[in-house]
Each structure stands twice: as C-alpha cells, then as structure tokens.
C-alpha cells in the first residue's frame, strides 16, 4: 500500500497510466467493474464502515480490479494494490478529470439548469446544432447520447466518474458540443466537479425538491453554485465562460447578480420573452398571456399573476436575445428574434408560450458560443417533438403527455394545452404527485389543475412507499368542493387511483374538440409502487385505447 499526499501524485502514478493505456476505467460501483479497472472506495450517503468497506474490496478483487483508491485504513487487507488517499469523495472530480484527460477542455460544454425546461432546452440546442452540421453529445433526464451511442438515463446528471467517462467518449467521438442538464442534486453532490463549462443557462426558479433542500432559498442557492463556483472555476481553467439568465425571472437574475461580481472574468447574457403579436402590453410588464412564466409563490399559487413576477419591460428591451411579436399559427409559433445583430424571423413547432423562453435560452447559449444567429434561429423551425414534453400521442382529440410534476410545470402545461382547445372543446387533466417527495406541492397542484382544466382526474404518479390514496387526499385538499363556483367556472374533479384506468376514463369522455393532458411521468416507461419498478408508459395506454376503439 502506498499513501499519497495529493491527487496529482495518484494521477501521475504508473498504475493510473497502465489503466489508461489498457482502455480501463475508474469506477465506484463494483457491479460495473471489469478486469483491469481501478475501484474507487468512497463514502456514500451514509458513513462507510469497516465491514462494508471489506466487502466492497473483496468484490473489486473478484471482479479483476487492478487497484483500489481509498482511505488506507478502510482498504487494509484488500489483497490488491492500494492508492491510499484520505477523503476520497472530496476529490472525485479531480481524479476523474485527471484519469480521462480533461475531456471537457476539448469541447464546448453548455450546462442548463432550472426548475423546468432543462430537457427541452438541451434538445433544442442539440437539434439546432445538428442542423448546423455539428456533432453533439447530450447528458440529461431522458438519455445520455452522442453520435453512435445512446443509453437511458438513471440520473439527470450522472455520477462524477461516469460523467467524466461519458465526456471522454464524446470527445473521442469527435463531438464539437455537449449540452448537459445540471440538477440541483448533481451540484450539491459534487457530480459536476472537475468539469469546465463554456456556457451555463439558468431557465427559471420554481418550487421543487424541497424534500432535499428544505427551503426554496436553499434550492436557489444550490443552483447558484453552478455559477459562483463552477463557472468561475471554468474561467480559471482557461475558458471564457458565459452565464446566460432568463431576464423574465427576477429570482434568477437576483441570484446571478449575487453570484457573479463584475470582476469574475466571464460575461453575462440574457434572454426574454417580449409581446404577443397584436396584444396590448403594459409599459412596465409583460402581458398577462405570459403568466405561466411568472415565479409563483408557494403560499398563493392560485392567485399568481404577472405582477408577482415584477418583470419590467426594460429587462426585455435590454435582453441579448428576445423573442417578440409571437403568434400561435395552429401547429407552430411564428415570431421575431431581436438580437444585437438584427431582427430575424423564426418558427417553433412546439406548443406552449414557455417553450419560446426555452428556445430563447437555447439561441442565447449557441450565439454566446459564437455561432451565427441567423443559422441558429433558422434551424428552430425544424425541431422534432420532444419525448414526454407536451408530446402529441393522438391528434383528434388532441392527447399530449407531459413530464410536468411541479406546480409551475403543471400550470405551464395546462395553459399551453388551453391554446390548442378548439371552439366548444374542453381541457381534461390527468395528474398525480410522486410519493416520498415534497408533499407541500400536492394541494398546490390540485388547485392549479382545478383552476385551469375543465375536468381534473386525480390519480397515482409514482407512489413509491406512500399509500396512493393518502397522496391523492392531499392533492384533493387543495381543490374546491365538487360543484363549487369560482370565477363563473364549474369545478369538477374525479378520483381514480389506478393510473391506467384514469387515463382510459379521460379518453372515454374526450370529444374531438377536446384536449387531454396526461401529466407527471412524461417519457418514463415505469411506475414505482412500493420499492418495485413496474413497466408503465402513459403513451402506451393511450395508443392501446385508440387501437381498440378504431
């Protein structure tokens, strides 16, 4: 056993060099070890005891690992060469970057964070960049992919060692650009340590993951670390990073201003949504049609309005990229994109005003990297439907599946769908809330669905170890009694615990002019009940229903 004082010593050690030369890998998971790999024994969510450490070392030896990196005392008797290093978990990013040769330094890397819109924004960056002839890698909620390879994602942001391994594969595949979703969990758990970013985009700040972060302020501060820590380090690593913020979100801009003093070394760019074509706009705020982009306070979500967002027209006017004069043309948005380089005509075949903001963020990121704005805007018109993000599954009645699982996202999805309801039609909502997650958002989601949809069907999402009936009861607690009147609208909801039956019930009542939104699971093809992960896909239920009724 050799004890090392620094990560640099380990990186330059012969064992590291031999493993790299043999095409082997670093891994902290004994289940994925192959012969010749190096096993990293590190602390996890709970303290690593001697008994567990001994078992993991034995598993690594049995798998054919060539060496172990870890605390010398815990690795004693491992039966393998040990590279002793204290507090290994604090150095994973450095170890991974050193082992894989700093792949993020060989490509343009765009990080996208925010409560909502991360997946859509990375898909838009990918789609536009491909149209421009670039090779693109994507790391996100749905999958991790690059030319010639794709795998389903387990985590939005992979663990540190796997993340660096994927980045190396992308660099070796000739990727020019990587677009990656960065979750608040990924930031706080150090998964993005060791990566240098060229651009970081912050879409919005809503309410999510309070079971982990406890408060909205802590949640915002976690996301801020992408900028005040990782983007600042990227400048020190030799890049000229750009912080891209949504000027329409006052919380995002507040955190960015706090995170990045004028002397930080990089620069800031902003994007915003202007006015709808043909609509009157208050001189001090964006029109009410953009209410879904307001930051909605937990305590008063039903009464949220555009004044609460406190968005000044000057913020939009000063934005580096602003989408303006937009109109829904039945199957796509058409609009003007205002930039310092001029005004360009654009189109986007994705429903929902909020997708215009996602598009503006994607455009700003790509333009910040130096790509031609006219080519970027022109490529937006050819983007495909995005899996589980207002994804159309049936045309008439229109049935869409969306990943919306937060109050803000559900409101956005329902307001986007309302734009597509034909005269005389209704909006039908099918949704639930995840178990073992932040319970405070459940009644808020109930209020939102009831206020936005004509019919709400409350059902199970991923109940996990909670009783589905208890979750539904908490959702319904936020809804007005059946038949209650508010604003002249009859509030009607249905409870159906079985998700498949709930979807079928919505489809049975849907008429050709209606729109059905099935929210919460989106692209997921499973449902977690207890600790069991069962195959379940909202889209399959819809397709089977219409196949049987043809």
Coordinates of C-alpha atoms in Angstrom, one line a residue:
X1 CA 0.0 0.0 0.0
X2 CA 1.2 3.5 -0.8
X3 CA -0.1 6.6 0.8
X4 CA -0.4 9.7 -1.3
X5 CA -0.5 13.2 -0.1
X6 CA -2.2 14.6 -3.2
X7 CA -4.5 13.7 -6.1
X8 CA -1.7 14.8 -8.5
X9 CA 0.6 12.1 -7.3
X10 CA -2.1 9.4 -7.9
X11 CA -2.8 10.8 -11.4
X12 CA 0.9 10.6 -12.3
X13 CA 1.3 7.1 -10.8
X14 CA 2.3 4.1 -13.0
X15 CA -0.9 2.2 -12.1
X16 CA -3.1 5.1 -13.4
X17 CA -1.0 5.3 -16.6
X18 CA -1.3 1.5 -17.1
X19 CA -5.1 1.5 -16.7
X20 CA -5.5 4.4 -19.1
X21 CA -3.3 2.7 -21.7
X22 CA -5.2 -0.5 -21.4
X23 CA -8.6 1.3 -22.0
X24 CA -9.8 0.5 -18.5
X25 CA -11.8 2.8 -16.3
X26 CA -12.3 4.2 -12.8
X27 CA -15.5 3.2 -11.1
X28 CA -17.0 3.4 -7.6
X29 CA -19.5 0.7 -8.4
X30 CA -18.3 -2.9 -8.0
X31 CA -21.1 -4.1 -10.2
X32 CA -19.7 -2.4 -13.3
X33 CA -16.1 -3.3 -12.8
X34 CA -14.2 -5.2 -15.5
X35 CA -10.7 -6.8 -15.4
X36 CA -8.0 -4.1 -15.1
X37 CA -10.3 -1.3 -13.8
X38 CA -9.4 0.8 -10.8
X39 CA -12.0 0.7 -8.0
X40 CA -12.6 3.9 -6.0
X41 CA -13.8 3.2 -2.4
X42 CA -15.6 6.3 -1.2
X43 CA -18.1 7.5 1.3
X44 CA -21.7 7.5 0.2
X45 CA -24.9 8.9 1.6
X46 CA -24.1 7.2 4.9
X47 CA -20.7 6.6 6.6
X48 CA -18.7 3.7 5.2
X49 CA -17.9 1.2 7.9
X50 CA -15.1 -1.3 8.0
X51 CA -17.4 -4.3 7.3
X52 CA -18.9 -2.7 4.2
X53 CA -15.5 -1.5 3.0
X54 CA -14.1 -5.0 3.4
X55 CA -17.0 -6.5 1.4
X56 CA -16.6 -3.9 -1.4
X57 CA -12.8 -4.5 -1.6
X58 CA -13.5 -8.2 -1.9
X59 CA -16.0 -7.7 -4.7
X60 CA -13.5 -5.4 -6.5
X61 CA -10.8 -8.1 -6.2
X62 CA -13.2 -10.8 -7.5
X63 CA -14.1 -8.6 -10.5
X64 CA -10.5 -8.3 -11.5
X65 CA -9.7 -4.8 -10.5
X66 CA -6.0 -3.9 -10.7
X67 CA -6.0 -1.5 -7.8
X68 CA -8.1 0.4 -5.2
X69 CA -8.1 4.1 -4.4
X70 CA -9.4 4.8 -0.9
X71 CA -8.8 5.5 2.7
X72 CA -5.7 3.5 3.8
X73 CA -7.3 2.1 7.0
X74 CA -10.5 1.0 5.2
X75 CA -8.6 -0.7 2.4
X76 CA -6.3 -2.7 4.7
X77 CA -6.3 -6.3 3.7
X78 CA -7.8 -5.7 0.3
X79 CA -5.5 -8.1 -1.4
X80 CA -4.9 -5.5 -4.2
X81 CA -2.5 -2.6 -4.7
X82 CA -4.0 0.4 -2.8
X83 CA -3.5 4.0 -3.6
X84 CA -4.2 5.5 -0.2
X85 CA -5.9 8.9 -0.2
X86 CA -7.9 10.5 2.6
X87 CA -11.4 11.9 2.0
X88 CA -11.6 10.4 -1.5
X89 CA -15.2 11.6 -2.0
X90 CA -13.9 15.2 -1.9
X91 CA -11.5 14.5 -4.8
X92 CA -13.6 12.5 -7.2
X93 CA -13.8 15.3 -9.8
X94 CA -10.1 15.8 -9.8
X95 CA -9.4 12.1 -10.0
X96 CA -11.9 11.6 -12.9
X97 CA -10.7 14.6 -14.8
X98 CA -7.1 13.5 -14.4
X99 CA -7.8 9.9 -15.4
X100 CA -9.8 10.8 -18.5
X101 CA -7.5 13.6 -19.6
X102 CA -9.8 16.6 -19.0
X103 CA -12.3 15.9 -21.8
X104 CA -14.5 19.0 -21.1
X105 CA -11.5 21.1 -22.0
X106 CA -11.6 19.6 -25.6
X107 CA -15.2 20.5 -26.4
X108 CA -17.7 23.3 -25.9
X109 CA -19.8 22.4 -22.9
X110 CA -23.2 24.0 -22.1
X111 CA -24.8 23.4 -18.8
X112 CA -28.6 24.0 -18.4
X113 CA -30.2 24.3 -15.0
X114 CA -33.6 25.5 -13.8
X115 CA -36.8 24.0 -12.2
X116 CA -38.4 23.5 -15.6
X117 CA -37.3 23.3 -19.2
X118 CA -33.9 21.7 -18.9
X119 CA -34.7 18.8 -21.1
X120 CA -36.4 20.9 -23.8
X121 CA -33.6 23.4 -23.8
X122 CA -30.9 20.7 -24.3
X123 CA -33.0 19.0 -27.0
X124 CA -33.3 22.4 -28.8
X125 CA -29.5 23.0 -28.5
X126 CA -28.9 19.5 -29.9
X127 CA -31.3 19.8 -32.7
X128 CA -30.2 23.2 -33.9
X129 CA -26.5 22.3 -33.6
X130 CA -27.0 19.2 -35.7
X131 CA -28.8 21.2 -38.4
X132 CA -25.7 23.4 -38.5
X133 CA -23.5 20.3 -39.0
X134 CA -22.1 19.9 -35.5
X135 CA -21.5 16.7 -33.6
X136 CA -23.4 16.9 -30.4
X137 CA -23.4 15.0 -27.1
X138 CA -26.3 15.2 -24.6
X139 CA -26.5 14.3 -20.9
X140 CA -29.9 14.6 -19.5
X141 CA -33.1 13.2 -17.9
X142 CA -34.2 11.1 -20.8
X143 CA -30.9 9.7 -22.1
X144 CA -27.2 10.2 -22.4
X145 CA -26.2 10.1 -26.1
X146 CA -23.7 11.1 -28.8
X147 CA -23.2 10.0 -32.4
X148 CA -23.4 6.2 -32.5
X149 CA -24.3 5.7 -28.8
X150 CA -27.4 6.2 -26.6
X151 CA -28.3 4.9 -23.1
X152 CA -31.3 5.5 -20.9
X153 CA -30.5 7.9 -18.1
X154 CA -30.7 6.8 -14.4
X155 CA -30.0 10.3 -13.1
X156 CA -30.4 13.6 -14.8
X157 CA -26.8 14.4 -14.0
X158 CA -24.7 11.2 -13.8
X159 CA -22.2 10.5 -11.0
X160 CA -18.8 12.1 -11.2
X161 CA -16.8 9.1 -12.5
X162 CA -19.4 8.1 -15.1
X163 CA -19.9 11.7 -16.2
X164 CA -16.2 12.1 -17.0
X165 CA -16.2 8.8 -18.7
X166 CA -19.1 9.8 -21.0
X167 CA -17.4 13.1 -21.7
X168 CA -14.2 11.3 -22.8
X169 CA -16.3 9.1 -25.1
X170 CA -17.9 12.2 -26.6
X171 CA -14.6 13.9 -27.1
X172 CA -13.2 10.7 -28.7
X173 CA -16.3 10.5 -31.0
X174 CA -15.4 14.0 -32.3
X175 CA -18.2 15.9 -30.6
X176 CA -17.9 19.7 -31.0
X177 CA -20.5 20.5 -28.4
X178 CA -22.1 18.9 -25.3
X179 CA -25.4 20.0 -23.8
X180 CA -26.0 18.7 -20.3
X181 CA -28.8 19.1 -17.8
X182 CA -27.5 20.0 -14.4
X183 CA -29.8 19.3 -11.5
X184 CA -29.6 20.8 -8.0
X185 CA -28.8 17.4 -6.6
X186 CA -26.0 17.0 -9.1
X187 CA -24.5 20.3 -8.0
X188 CA -24.8 19.7 -4.3
X189 CA -23.4 16.1 -4.5
X190 CA -20.4 17.2 -6.4
X191 CA -21.2 15.3 -9.6
X192 CA -20.1 18.2 -11.9
X193 CA -16.8 18.7 -10.1
X194 CA -13.9 18.7 -12.5
X195 CA -15.8 19.9 -15.5
X196 CA -15.1 23.2 -17.2
X197 CA -18.1 24.9 -18.8
X198 CA -18.3 27.4 -21.7
X199 CA -21.9 28.4 -21.0
X200 CA -24.3 27.9 -18.2
X201 CA -28.0 28.6 -18.7
X202 CA -30.5 29.3 -15.9
X203 CA -34.0 28.9 -17.2
X204 CA -36.1 29.7 -14.2
X205 CA -36.5 29.1 -10.5
X206 CA -39.7 27.5 -9.2
X207 CA -40.6 25.0 -6.4
X208 CA -39.1 21.5 -6.4
X209 CA -37.0 19.1 -4.4
X210 CA -37.8 20.8 -1.0
X211 CA -37.7 17.3 0.5
X212 CA -33.9 17.5 -0.2
X213 CA -33.2 21.3 0.1
X214 CA -35.8 22.1 2.8
X215 CA -36.4 25.7 1.7
X216 CA -36.8 27.5 -1.6
X217 CA -33.9 29.7 -0.7
X218 CA -31.6 26.8 -0.2
X219 CA -32.8 25.4 -3.5
X220 CA -31.9 28.6 -5.3
X221 CA -28.5 28.8 -3.6
X222 CA -27.8 25.2 -4.7
X223 CA -28.4 26.2 -8.3
X224 CA -26.4 29.4 -7.9
X225 CA -23.3 27.3 -7.2
X226 CA -23.2 26.3 -10.8
X227 CA -22.3 29.9 -11.5
X228 CA -20.4 31.3 -8.5
X229 CA -18.3 28.1 -8.1
X230 CA -18.2 26.1 -11.3
X231 CA -18.4 28.8 -13.9
X232 CA -15.8 30.8 -12.0
X233 CA -13.5 27.8 -11.9
X234 CA -14.0 27.4 -15.7
X235 CA -12.5 30.8 -16.2
X236 CA -9.5 29.8 -14.0
X237 CA -9.2 26.6 -16.2
X238 CA -8.7 28.7 -19.3
X239 CA -12.2 29.1 -20.7
X240 CA -14.1 32.3 -21.3
X241 CA -17.5 31.3 -19.8
X242 CA -20.8 33.0 -20.3
X243 CA -23.6 33.0 -17.7
X244 CA -27.0 33.0 -19.5
X245 CA -30.0 34.1 -17.5
X246 CA -33.7 34.5 -18.0
X247 CA -34.3 38.2 -17.7
X248 CA -38.0 37.4 -17.2
X249 CA -37.4 35.7 -13.9
X250 CA -36.4 38.1 -11.2
X251 CA -35.2 35.4 -8.8
X252 CA -32.8 34.0 -11.5
X253 CA -31.4 37.5 -12.1
X254 CA -31.0 38.2 -8.4
X255 CA -29.0 35.1 -7.8
X256 CA -26.9 35.7 -10.9
X257 CA -26.0 39.2 -9.8
X258 CA -25.1 37.9 -6.4
X259 CA -23.1 35.1 -7.8
X260 CA -21.1 36.9 -10.4
X261 CA -19.4 40.2 -9.4
X262 CA -18.1 42.3 -12.2
X263 CA -14.5 41.0 -11.7
X264 CA -15.4 37.3 -12.1
X265 CA -13.7 37.1 -15.6
X266 CA -16.5 35.9 -17.8
X267 CA -19.6 37.7 -19.1
X268 CA -23.4 37.5 -18.7
X269 CA -26.0 37.3 -21.5
X270 CA -29.8 37.4 -21.0
X271 CA -32.9 36.2 -22.9
X272 CA -36.5 37.2 -22.5
X273 CA -40.0 37.0 -24.0
X274 CA -41.5 40.1 -25.4
X275 CA -45.0 40.8 -26.6
X276 CA -47.5 38.7 -28.4
X277 CA -48.4 39.9 -31.8
X278 CA -51.5 42.1 -31.8
X279 CA -51.7 42.3 -28.0
X280 CA -51.7 45.4 -25.8
X281 CA -48.8 45.4 -23.4
X282 CA -48.5 47.4 -20.2
X283 CA -45.5 49.7 -20.4
X284 CA -44.0 48.2 -17.2
X285 CA -44.7 44.5 -17.5
X286 CA -45.1 41.6 -19.9
X287 CA -48.7 40.9 -20.9
X288 CA -50.9 38.6 -18.9
X289 CA -50.7 36.0 -21.6
X290 CA -47.2 35.2 -20.2
X291 CA -48.5 34.4 -16.7
X292 CA -47.1 30.9 -16.9
X293 CA -43.6 32.3 -16.8
X294 CA -44.2 34.2 -13.6
X295 CA -42.5 32.9 -10.5
X296 CA -45.3 31.5 -8.4
X297 CA -45.1 31.7 -4.7
X298 CA -45.9 28.6 -2.7
X299 CA -48.3 30.3 -0.4
X300 CA -50.5 31.9 -3.1
X301 CA -50.1 29.9 -6.3
X302 CA -53.8 30.2 -7.3
X303 CA -53.7 33.9 -7.2
X304 CA -50.4 34.2 -9.0
X305 CA -50.3 36.9 -11.6
X306 CA -47.8 38.7 -13.8
X307 CA -47.4 41.5 -11.3
X308 CA -45.9 39.0 -8.9
X309 CA -43.1 38.3 -11.3
X310 CA -42.3 42.0 -11.3
X311 CA -40.9 41.9 -14.8
X312 CA -40.1 45.3 -16.2
X313 CA -40.3 45.9 -19.9
X314 CA -36.8 47.4 -19.7
X315 CA -35.4 43.9 -18.8
X316 CA -36.9 42.6 -22.0
X317 CA -35.7 45.5 -24.1
X318 CA -32.2 45.1 -22.7
X319 CA -32.0 41.3 -23.2
X320 CA -29.4 40.0 -25.6
X321 CA -32.0 37.7 -27.2
X322 CA -35.7 38.5 -27.1
X323 CA -38.5 36.6 -28.8
X324 CA -41.1 39.1 -29.8
X325 CA -44.3 39.5 -31.9
X326 CA -45.2 35.8 -31.4
X327 CA -48.4 34.2 -32.6
X328 CA -49.7 30.6 -32.5
X329 CA -50.4 29.5 -36.1
X330 CA -52.2 26.3 -35.3
X331 CA -49.2 23.9 -35.4
X332 CA -46.3 26.2 -34.6
X333 CA -45.3 29.6 -33.2
X334 CA -44.0 32.3 -35.6
X335 CA -42.1 35.2 -34.1
X336 CA -39.3 37.8 -34.4
X337 CA -36.0 37.2 -32.6
X338 CA -34.4 40.5 -31.6
X339 CA -30.6 40.5 -31.1
X340 CA -27.7 42.9 -31.3
X341 CA -27.0 41.5 -34.8
X342 CA -30.5 42.4 -36.0
X343 CA -34.1 41.0 -36.1
X344 CA -34.7 37.6 -37.5
X345 CA -37.9 35.7 -38.4
X346 CA -38.3 32.4 -36.6
X347 CA -40.7 29.5 -36.0
X348 CA -41.1 26.7 -33.4
X349 CA -43.4 23.6 -33.8
X350 CA -43.8 23.2 -30.0
X351 CA -46.9 24.2 -28.1
X352 CA -46.7 26.4 -25.1
X353 CA -45.5 30.0 -24.6
X354 CA -42.9 28.8 -22.1
X355 CA -41.3 26.8 -25.0
X356 CA -40.5 30.2 -26.6
X357 CA -38.4 31.0 -23.5
X358 CA -36.7 27.6 -23.7
X359 CA -36.0 28.4 -27.4
X360 CA -34.6 31.8 -26.4
X361 CA -32.3 30.3 -23.9
X362 CA -31.0 27.8 -26.4
X363 CA -30.5 30.5 -29.0
X364 CA -28.6 32.7 -26.5
X365 CA -26.4 29.8 -25.5
X366 CA -25.4 29.0 -29.1
X367 CA -24.9 32.6 -30.1
X368 CA -22.7 33.0 -27.0
X369 CA -20.5 30.3 -28.3
X370 CA -20.0 32.3 -31.5
X371 CA -22.4 30.5 -33.8
X372 CA -24.2 32.6 -36.5
X373 CA -27.5 33.9 -35.1
X374 CA -29.4 33.7 -38.4
X375 CA -28.5 30.0 -38.8
X376 CA -29.4 29.2 -35.2
X377 CA -32.8 30.9 -35.5
X378 CA -33.5 29.4 -38.9
X379 CA -32.9 25.8 -37.5
X380 CA -35.5 26.2 -34.8
X381 CA -38.3 25.6 -37.3
X382 CA -37.2 22.1 -38.0
X383 CA -37.0 20.7 -34.4
X384 CA -38.9 17.4 -33.6
X385 CA -41.4 16.7 -30.9
X386 CA -39.6 16.1 -27.6
X387 CA -40.3 12.8 -25.7
X388 CA -42.6 13.4 -22.8
X389 CA -42.6 17.2 -23.1
X390 CA -46.0 18.2 -24.4
X391 CA -45.6 15.1 -26.7
X392 CA -48.5 14.6 -29.0
X393 CA -49.8 11.0 -28.8
X394 CA -53.2 11.4 -30.6
X395 CA -54.5 14.1 -32.9
X396 CA -58.3 14.3 -32.5
X397 CA -59.0 14.6 -29.7
X398 CA -55.5 16.0 -29.1
X399 CA -53.8 14.0 -26.4
X400 CA -50.5 15.1 -25.0
X401 CA -48.1 13.5 -22.4
X402 CA -46.0 15.8 -20.3
X403 CA -43.4 15.4 -17.6
X404 CA -44.9 18.3 -15.5
X405 CA -44.6 17.2 -11.9
X406 CA -44.2 20.6 -10.1
X407 CA -46.8 23.3 -9.6
X408 CA -45.3 25.7 -12.1
X409 CA -44.7 23.0 -14.7
X410 CA -48.3 21.7 -14.4
X411 CA -49.7 25.3 -14.8
X412 CA -47.5 25.8 -17.8
X413 CA -48.6 22.6 -19.4
X414 CA -52.3 23.2 -18.9
X415 CA -52.0 26.8 -20.2
X416 CA -50.1 25.6 -23.2
X417 CA -52.8 23.0 -23.9
X418 CA -55.6 25.5 -23.4
X419 CA -54.2 27.3 -26.5
X420 CA -55.0 24.2 -28.5
X421 CA -58.6 23.6 -27.4
X422 CA -60.9 24.1 -30.3
X423 CA -64.1 26.2 -30.0
X424 CA -66.6 24.3 -27.9
X425 CA -64.0 21.9 -26.6
X426 CA -62.8 21.2 -23.0
X427 CA -59.4 20.7 -21.3
X428 CA -59.1 17.5 -19.4
X429 CA -56.3 17.0 -17.0
X430 CA -54.9 13.7 -15.6
X431 CA -52.3 14.0 -13.0
X432 CA -50.9 12.9 -9.6
X433 CA -47.9 13.5 -7.4
X434 CA -44.9 11.4 -6.6
X435 CA -44.6 9.6 -3.2
X436 CA -41.6 10.1 -0.8
X437 CA -41.1 13.6 -2.3
X438 CA -42.0 17.1 -1.3
X439 CA -45.6 16.9 0.0
X440 CA -46.2 20.7 0.1
X441 CA -46.7 20.9 -3.6
X442 CA -49.6 18.4 -3.7
X443 CA -52.5 20.7 -2.7
X444 CA -51.0 23.4 -4.9
X445 CA -51.1 21.1 -7.9
X446 CA -54.7 20.2 -7.1
X447 CA -55.7 23.9 -7.1
X448 CA -53.8 24.5 -10.3
X449 CA -55.5 21.7 -12.2
X450 CA -58.9 22.6 -11.0
X451 CA -58.5 26.3 -11.9
X452 CA -57.0 25.6 -15.4
X453 CA -58.8 22.5 -16.6
X454 CA -62.5 21.9 -17.2
X455 CA -62.2 18.3 -15.8
X456 CA -59.4 17.1 -13.5
X457 CA -58.8 13.4 -12.9
X458 CA -56.6 12.8 -9.9
X459 CA -54.6 9.6 -9.9
X460 CA -51.4 7.9 -8.9
X461 CA -48.0 9.0 -10.2
X462 CA -45.0 7.1 -8.7
X463 CA -46.4 6.5 -5.2
X464 CA -43.3 4.7 -4.0
X465 CA -43.6 3.7 -0.4
X466 CA -46.6 6.0 0.4
X467 CA -50.2 4.9 0.0
X468 CA -51.6 6.3 -3.3
X469 CA -54.9 7.2 -1.5
X470 CA -53.0 9.4 1.0
X471 CA -51.2 11.3 -1.7
X472 CA -54.5 11.8 -3.6
X473 CA -56.2 13.0 -0.4
X474 CA -53.5 15.7 0.0
X475 CA -53.9 16.8 -3.7
X476 CA -57.7 17.0 -3.3
X477 CA -57.3 19.0 -0.1
X478 CA -56.2 21.9 -2.3
X479 CA -59.3 21.7 -4.6
X480 CA -62.7 23.3 -4.1
X481 CA -65.6 21.0 -3.3
X482 CA -67.4 19.4 -6.2
X483 CA -69.8 21.8 -7.9
X484 CA -68.2 24.8 -6.2
X485 CA -68.2 28.0 -8.2
X486 CA -65.2 30.3 -8.8
X487 CA -64.9 32.9 -11.5
X488 CA -68.0 31.5 -13.2
X489 CA -66.4 28.1 -13.8
X490 CA -67.8 24.8 -12.5
X491 CA -65.0 23.0 -10.7
X492 CA -65.2 19.3 -11.5
X493 CA -62.8 16.6 -10.5
X494 CA -62.7 12.8 -10.5
X495 CA -60.6 10.5 -8.3
X496 CA -59.3 7.2 -9.9
X497 CA -56.3 5.6 -8.1
X498 CA -55.4 3.3 -10.9
X499 CA -53.4 5.4 -13.4
X500 CA -54.3 3.3 -16.5
X501 CA -58.0 3.4 -15.6
X502 CA -57.7 7.2 -15.0
X503 CA -56.2 7.7 -18.5
X504 CA -58.8 5.5 -20.1
X505 CA -61.6 7.4 -18.3
X506 CA -60.3 10.7 -19.7
X507 CA -60.1 9.3 -23.2
X508 CA -63.6 7.8 -22.9
X509 CA -65.1 11.2 -22.1
X510 CA -62.9 13.2 -24.6
X511 CA -64.7 14.6 -27.7
X512 CA -62.9 15.5 -30.9
X513 CA -62.7 19.2 -29.9
X514 CA -61.2 18.5 -26.5
X515 CA -57.5 18.4 -25.4
X516 CA -56.3 15.8 -22.8
X517 CA -53.1 16.5 -20.8
X518 CA -51.6 13.4 -19.1
X519 CA -49.1 15.0 -16.7
X520 CA -46.4 13.8 -14.3
X521 CA -44.5 11.0 -15.9
X522 CA -43.8 12.1 -19.5
X523 CA -41.1 9.9 -21.1
X524 CA -41.0 7.5 -18.2
X525 CA -41.8 3.9 -19.0
X526 CA -42.2 2.7 -15.5
X527 CA -44.2 3.2 -12.3
X528 CA -42.7 2.8 -8.8
X529 CA -45.1 1.2 -6.4
X530 CA -43.5 0.4 -3.0
X531 CA -39.9 -0.4 -3.9
X532 CA -40.9 -2.2 -7.1
X533 CA -40.3 -0.6 -10.5
X534 CA -43.1 -1.8 -12.9
X535 CA -43.4 -1.2 -16.6
X536 CA -45.9 1.5 -17.3
X537 CA -46.0 4.1 -20.1
X538 CA -48.7 6.7 -20.4
X539 CA -48.3 6.7 -24.2
X540 CA -48.8 3.0 -24.5
X541 CA -52.1 3.3 -22.6
X542 CA -53.3 6.0 -25.0
X543 CA -52.2 4.1 -28.1
X544 CA -53.8 0.9 -26.9
X545 CA -57.1 2.7 -26.2
X546 CA -57.4 4.2 -29.6
X547 CA -56.3 0.9 -31.3
X548 CA -59.1 -0.9 -29.6
X549 CA -61.7 1.8 -30.4
X550 CA -60.9 2.2 -34.1

